Coordinates of C-alpha atoms in Angstrom, one line a residue:
M1 CA -38.5 12.0 4.0
V2 CA -37.4 8.4 4.3
S3 CA -37.5 7.0 7.8
S4 CA -34.7 5.0 9.3
I5 CA -36.8 1.8 9.2
D6 CA -37.3 2.3 5.5
L7 CA -33.6 2.7 4.9
K8 CA -32.8 -0.4 6.8
A9 CA -35.5 -2.4 4.9
L10 CA -34.1 -1.0 1.6
N11 CA -30.6 -2.1 2.5
V12 CA -31.9 -5.6 3.4
F13 CA -33.8 -5.8 0.1
T14 CA -30.9 -4.7 -2.1
L15 CA -28.8 -7.5 -0.6
S16 CA -31.4 -10.2 -1.3
T17 CA -31.5 -12.4 -4.3
V18 CA -33.7 -11.8 -7.4
T19 CA -37.0 -13.5 -7.2
Q20 CA -39.8 -14.1 -9.7
D21 CA -42.0 -11.6 -7.8
M22 CA -39.5 -8.9 -8.6
I23 CA -39.4 -9.9 -12.3
H24 CA -43.2 -9.9 -12.4
K25 CA -43.2 -6.4 -11.0
L26 CA -40.7 -5.3 -13.7
V27 CA -42.9 -6.9 -16.4
V28 CA -46.0 -5.2 -15.2
K29 CA -44.2 -1.8 -15.0
T30 CA -42.8 -2.1 -18.5
L31 CA -46.2 -3.0 -20.0
Q32 CA -47.6 0.2 -18.4
V33 CA -45.0 2.5 -20.1
I34 CA -46.4 2.5 -23.6
P35 CA -49.1 0.6 -25.5
C36 CA -47.8 -1.5 -28.4
L37 CA -49.4 -2.9 -31.5
E38 CA -50.0 -6.6 -31.1
D39 CA -49.4 -8.5 -34.3
K40 CA -50.2 -12.2 -33.5
N41 CA -49.1 -13.3 -37.0
K42 CA -45.7 -11.6 -36.9
K43 CA -43.9 -11.4 -33.6
T44 CA -40.3 -10.9 -34.8
T45 CA -37.6 -8.4 -34.4
S46 CA -35.7 -6.4 -37.0
E47 CA -33.2 -9.3 -37.1
G48 CA -36.0 -11.7 -38.0
K49 CA -35.8 -13.6 -34.7
P50 CA -39.0 -14.7 -33.0
L51 CA -39.9 -12.3 -30.2
P52 CA -40.0 -14.0 -26.8
S53 CA -42.4 -12.9 -24.1
L54 CA -41.3 -10.0 -21.9
M55 CA -41.1 -12.3 -18.9
T56 CA -38.8 -14.7 -20.7
F57 CA -36.7 -11.9 -22.1
I58 CA -36.1 -10.4 -18.6
N59 CA -35.4 -13.7 -17.0
R60 CA -32.8 -14.4 -19.7
L61 CA -31.0 -11.0 -19.1
V62 CA -31.0 -11.7 -15.3
R63 CA -29.5 -15.1 -15.8
Y64 CA -26.8 -13.9 -18.2
T65 CA -25.8 -10.8 -16.3
N66 CA -26.2 -12.1 -12.7
V67 CA -27.3 -8.5 -12.0
Y68 CA -27.6 -7.2 -8.4
T69 CA -31.1 -6.8 -7.0
G70 CA -30.6 -3.0 -6.4
T71 CA -29.4 -2.4 -9.9
L72 CA -32.3 -4.5 -11.4
M73 CA -35.0 -2.7 -9.4
T74 CA -33.6 0.7 -10.2
T75 CA -35.1 0.2 -13.6
L76 CA -38.5 0.8 -12.0
V77 CA -37.6 4.4 -11.5
Y78 CA -36.3 4.9 -15.0
L79 CA -39.5 3.2 -16.4
E80 CA -41.7 5.5 -14.4
R81 CA -39.7 8.6 -15.6
L82 CA -39.9 7.4 -19.2
K83 CA -43.7 6.9 -18.9
Q84 CA -44.0 10.5 -17.7
K85 CA -41.9 11.8 -20.6
L86 CA -43.6 10.0 -23.5
P87 CA -46.7 11.6 -25.1
K88 CA -50.1 10.2 -24.1
N89 CA -50.8 9.1 -27.7
A90 CA -47.5 7.3 -28.2
Q91 CA -47.6 3.8 -29.5
G92 CA -44.8 1.3 -30.0
L93 CA -44.0 -1.8 -31.9
P94 CA -44.2 -5.3 -30.5
C95 CA -40.5 -5.2 -29.6
T96 CA -40.6 -1.6 -28.2
R97 CA -41.1 -2.8 -24.6
H98 CA -38.1 -5.2 -24.9
R99 CA -36.0 -2.3 -26.1
I100 CA -37.2 0.0 -23.3
F101 CA -36.4 -2.5 -20.6
L102 CA -33.0 -3.4 -22.1
S103 CA -31.9 0.2 -22.3
C104 CA -33.1 0.9 -18.8
L105 CA -31.1 -2.1 -17.4
I106 CA -28.0 -1.0 -19.4
L107 CA -28.1 2.5 -18.0
A108 CA -28.8 1.3 -14.4
S109 CA -25.9 -1.1 -14.6
K110 CA -23.5 1.5 -16.0
F111 CA -24.5 4.3 -13.6
H112 CA -24.8 2.3 -10.3
N113 CA -21.8 -0.1 -10.7
D114 CA -18.1 0.4 -11.0
S115 CA -17.9 -2.1 -13.8
S116 CA -20.6 -3.3 -16.2
P117 CA -20.9 -5.3 -19.4
K118 CA -20.1 -3.5 -22.7
N119 CA -22.8 -3.0 -25.3
I120 CA -21.4 -5.8 -27.4
H121 CA -22.0 -8.1 -24.5
W122 CA -25.5 -6.8 -24.0
A123 CA -26.2 -7.6 -27.6
N124 CA -25.0 -11.1 -27.1
Y125 CA -27.3 -11.5 -24.0
T126 CA -30.3 -10.9 -26.2
E127 CA -29.4 -14.1 -28.2
G128 CA -29.6 -12.3 -31.5
L129 CA -32.7 -10.3 -30.9
F130 CA -30.9 -7.0 -31.1
S131 CA -27.6 -6.0 -32.8
I132 CA -24.9 -3.9 -31.4
T133 CA -26.2 -1.0 -33.5
D134 CA -29.7 -1.4 -32.0
V135 CA -28.2 -1.5 -28.5
N136 CA -26.2 1.7 -29.0
L137 CA -29.2 3.5 -30.5
M138 CA -31.7 2.6 -27.8
E139 CA -29.1 3.6 -25.1
R140 CA -28.7 7.1 -26.7
Q141 CA -32.5 7.5 -27.1
L142 CA -33.2 6.7 -23.5
L143 CA -30.5 9.1 -22.2
Y144 CA -32.0 11.8 -24.3
L145 CA -35.5 11.2 -23.0
L146 CA -34.3 11.1 -19.4
N147 CA -32.3 14.3 -19.9
W148 CA -29.2 12.4 -18.9
D149 CA -30.4 12.4 -15.3
L150 CA -29.8 8.9 -14.0
R151 CA -29.7 9.7 -10.3
V152 CA -32.1 7.7 -8.1
S153 CA -33.1 8.8 -4.6
N154 CA -34.0 6.6 -1.6
E155 CA -37.5 8.2 -1.6
E156 CA -38.1 7.0 -5.2
M157 CA -36.9 3.5 -4.4
V158 CA -39.0 3.2 -1.3
S159 CA -42.1 4.5 -3.2
H160 CA -41.7 1.9 -5.9
L161 CA -40.7 -1.0 -3.6
G162 CA -43.4 -0.7 -0.9
K163 CA -44.7 -4.2 -1.7
F164 CA -41.3 -5.7 -1.0
L165 CA -40.3 -3.5 1.9
D166 CA -43.3 -3.9 4.1
P167 CA -42.6 -7.5 5.1
I168 CA -39.0 -6.6 5.8
K169 CA -40.0 -3.7 7.9
E170 CA -42.3 -5.9 10.0
D171 CA -39.5 -8.4 10.5
L172 CA -37.1 -5.5 11.5
I173 CA -39.7 -4.2 14.0
R174 CA -40.2 -7.6 15.6
S175 CA -36.5 -8.2 15.8
S176 CA -36.0 -4.8 17.4
K177 CA -38.7 -5.5 20.0
M178 CA -37.1 -8.9 20.7
R179 CA -33.6 -7.3 21.1
Q180 CA -35.1 -4.7 23.5
Y181 CA -36.8 -7.5 25.5
L182 CA -33.7 -9.6 25.6
Q183 CA -31.6 -6.5 26.7
K184 CA -34.0 -5.8 29.5
Q185 CA -33.9 -9.4 30.6
Q186 CA -30.1 -9.3 30.6
Q187 CA -30.1 -6.1 32.6
A188 CA -32.5 -7.6 35.1
V189 CA -30.4 -10.8 35.5
A190 CA -27.2 -8.7 35.9
A191 CA -28.9 -6.5 38.6
Q192 CA -30.0 -9.6 40.4
L193 CA -26.6 -11.2 40.3
Q194 CA -25.1 -7.9 41.6
A195 CA -27.6 -7.8 44.5
E196 CA -26.8 -11.4 45.4
K197 CA -23.1 -10.7 45.3
E198 CA -23.5 -7.8 47.6
L199 CA -25.7 -9.8 49.9
L200 CA -23.1 -12.6 50.1
A201 CA -20.3 -10.1 50.8
T202 CA -22.0 -8.6 53.9
P203 CA -22.2 -11.7 56.2
S204 CA -18.5 -12.5 55.6
I205 CA -17.6 -9.1 57.1
S206 CA -19.8 -9.7 60.1
R207 CA -18.3 -13.1 60.7
S208 CA -14.8 -11.7 60.5
S209 CA -15.7 -9.0 63.0
S210 CA -17.2 -11.5 65.4
T211 CA -14.2 -13.7 65.1
S212 CA -11.9 -10.8 65.8
S213 CA -14.0 -9.9 68.9
A214 CA -13.9 -13.5 70.1
L215 CA -10.1 -13.6 69.7
S216 CA -9.7 -10.3 71.5
L217 CA -11.7 -11.6 74.4
G218 CA -9.8 -14.9 74.4
H219 CA -6.5 -13.2 75.1
M220 CA -7.8 -11.5 78.3
P221 CA -9.3 -14.2 80.5
S222 CA -6.7 -14.1 83.3
H223 CA -7.0 -10.4 83.7
S224 CA -10.7 -10.6 83.9
R225 CA -10.6 -13.4 86.4
A226 CA -8.0 -11.5 88.5
S227 CA -10.2 -8.5 88.5
S228 CA -13.2 -10.6 89.5
M229 CA -11.1 -12.2 92.3
A230 CA -10.0 -8.8 93.6
S231 CA -13.5 -7.6 93.6
C232 CA -14.5 -10.7 95.5
H233 CA -11.8 -10.0 98.1
Y234 CA -12.8 -6.4 98.4
R235 CA -16.4 -7.4 99.0
Q236 CA -15.4 -9.9 101.6
D237 CA -13.2 -7.4 103.5
S238 CA -16.0 -4.9 103.4
T239 CA -18.4 -7.4 104.8
S240 CA -16.0 -8.3 107.7
S241 CA -15.5 -4.6 108.6
V242 CA -19.2 -4.0 108.6
E243 CA -19.8 -7.0 110.7
S244 CA -17.2 -5.9 113.4
L245 CA -18.9 -2.6 114.0
S246 CA -20.9 -2.0 117.1
P247 CA -24.6 -1.3 117.0
V248 CA -24.0 2.4 117.6
M249 CA -21.6 2.5 114.7
T250 CA -24.0 0.6 112.6
K251 CA -26.6 3.1 113.3
R252 CA -24.2 5.9 112.4
W253 CA -23.2 4.1 109.3
T254 CA -26.8 4.0 108.4
N255 CA -26.9 7.8 109.0
G256 CA -24.1 8.2 106.4
V257 CA -20.8 8.3 108.6
D258 CA -18.1 5.9 107.7
P259 CA -17.6 3.5 110.8
R260 CA -13.8 3.3 110.3
I261 CA -13.4 7.1 110.5
E262 CA -15.6 7.1 113.6
M263 CA -13.4 4.3 115.2
A264 CA -10.2 6.1 114.4
A265 CA -11.6 9.3 116.0
Q266 CA -12.5 7.5 119.2
N267 CA -9.0 5.9 119.4
E268 CA -7.4 9.3 119.0
E269 CA -9.7 10.7 121.6
K270 CA -8.7 7.9 124.0
E271 CA -5.0 8.4 123.3
L272 CA -5.3 12.1 123.9
T273 CA -7.1 11.6 127.2
R274 CA -4.4 9.2 128.3
M275 CA -1.6 11.6 127.4
L276 CA -3.3 14.4 129.3
D277 CA -3.7 12.2 132.4
H278 CA -0.1 11.3 132.2
L279 CA 1.0 15.0 132.0
C280 CA -1.2 15.9 134.9
K281 CA 0.3 13.2 137.1
G282 CA 3.8 14.2 136.1
S283 CA 3.3 17.9 137.1
N284 CA 1.9 16.9 140.5

């Protein structure tokens, strides 16, 4: 099962440009497919052309076709499958590896792209090393050996490209950690700004309330002063009444009887006595 980080790294890798490290990987893999007879005195093809090194041959194809990185590196999977299919005692000619890689690249280009060069163009890209007949034959032979199964899974690509994907995955992990750190920093700054905003909003409400209270009090000074004056007059009247009381009344006041009530009662008693005396005199 391929992890999400592997898929991301694979996507990044397939969008990168072809490097010499990738071509070197292809050369090594192609050399491992089948052992070939080395004839130092005669390194030519069936067309009589001198046989270039495998590195030079692959570089030439990449330059002519401007192939995508994903398509080029898919040949690693086909080379591995072909290695598993060939007999252990199989042995090829000096040009066999060139044929194997060319046929793998042709099938990868045709299967994984909407449009790809025709076989006549591939023959031209070899600069006369192989004819159109040779190209057609090697394509059919490889299809037969691979049982016409050209599908390539992500698991296969990841397993063959570990050397290239590991640095990309490390960069992705660092970038992810950096994004998480920056996101936390942004959230902290946003929370701080929100707290400061709420803190600044609270005093303004208090000031407006204080101002309203002051204005309300400012509209009622005359009433308050009038009430205070009335209270002052009441206290003065009360003081005068208390001072005019006799010592007996003062004593009774201290006992809890209102002196004004006591005075009124005495006056009524005097008036009643006077009226009784007047009636008594009139009857005599």
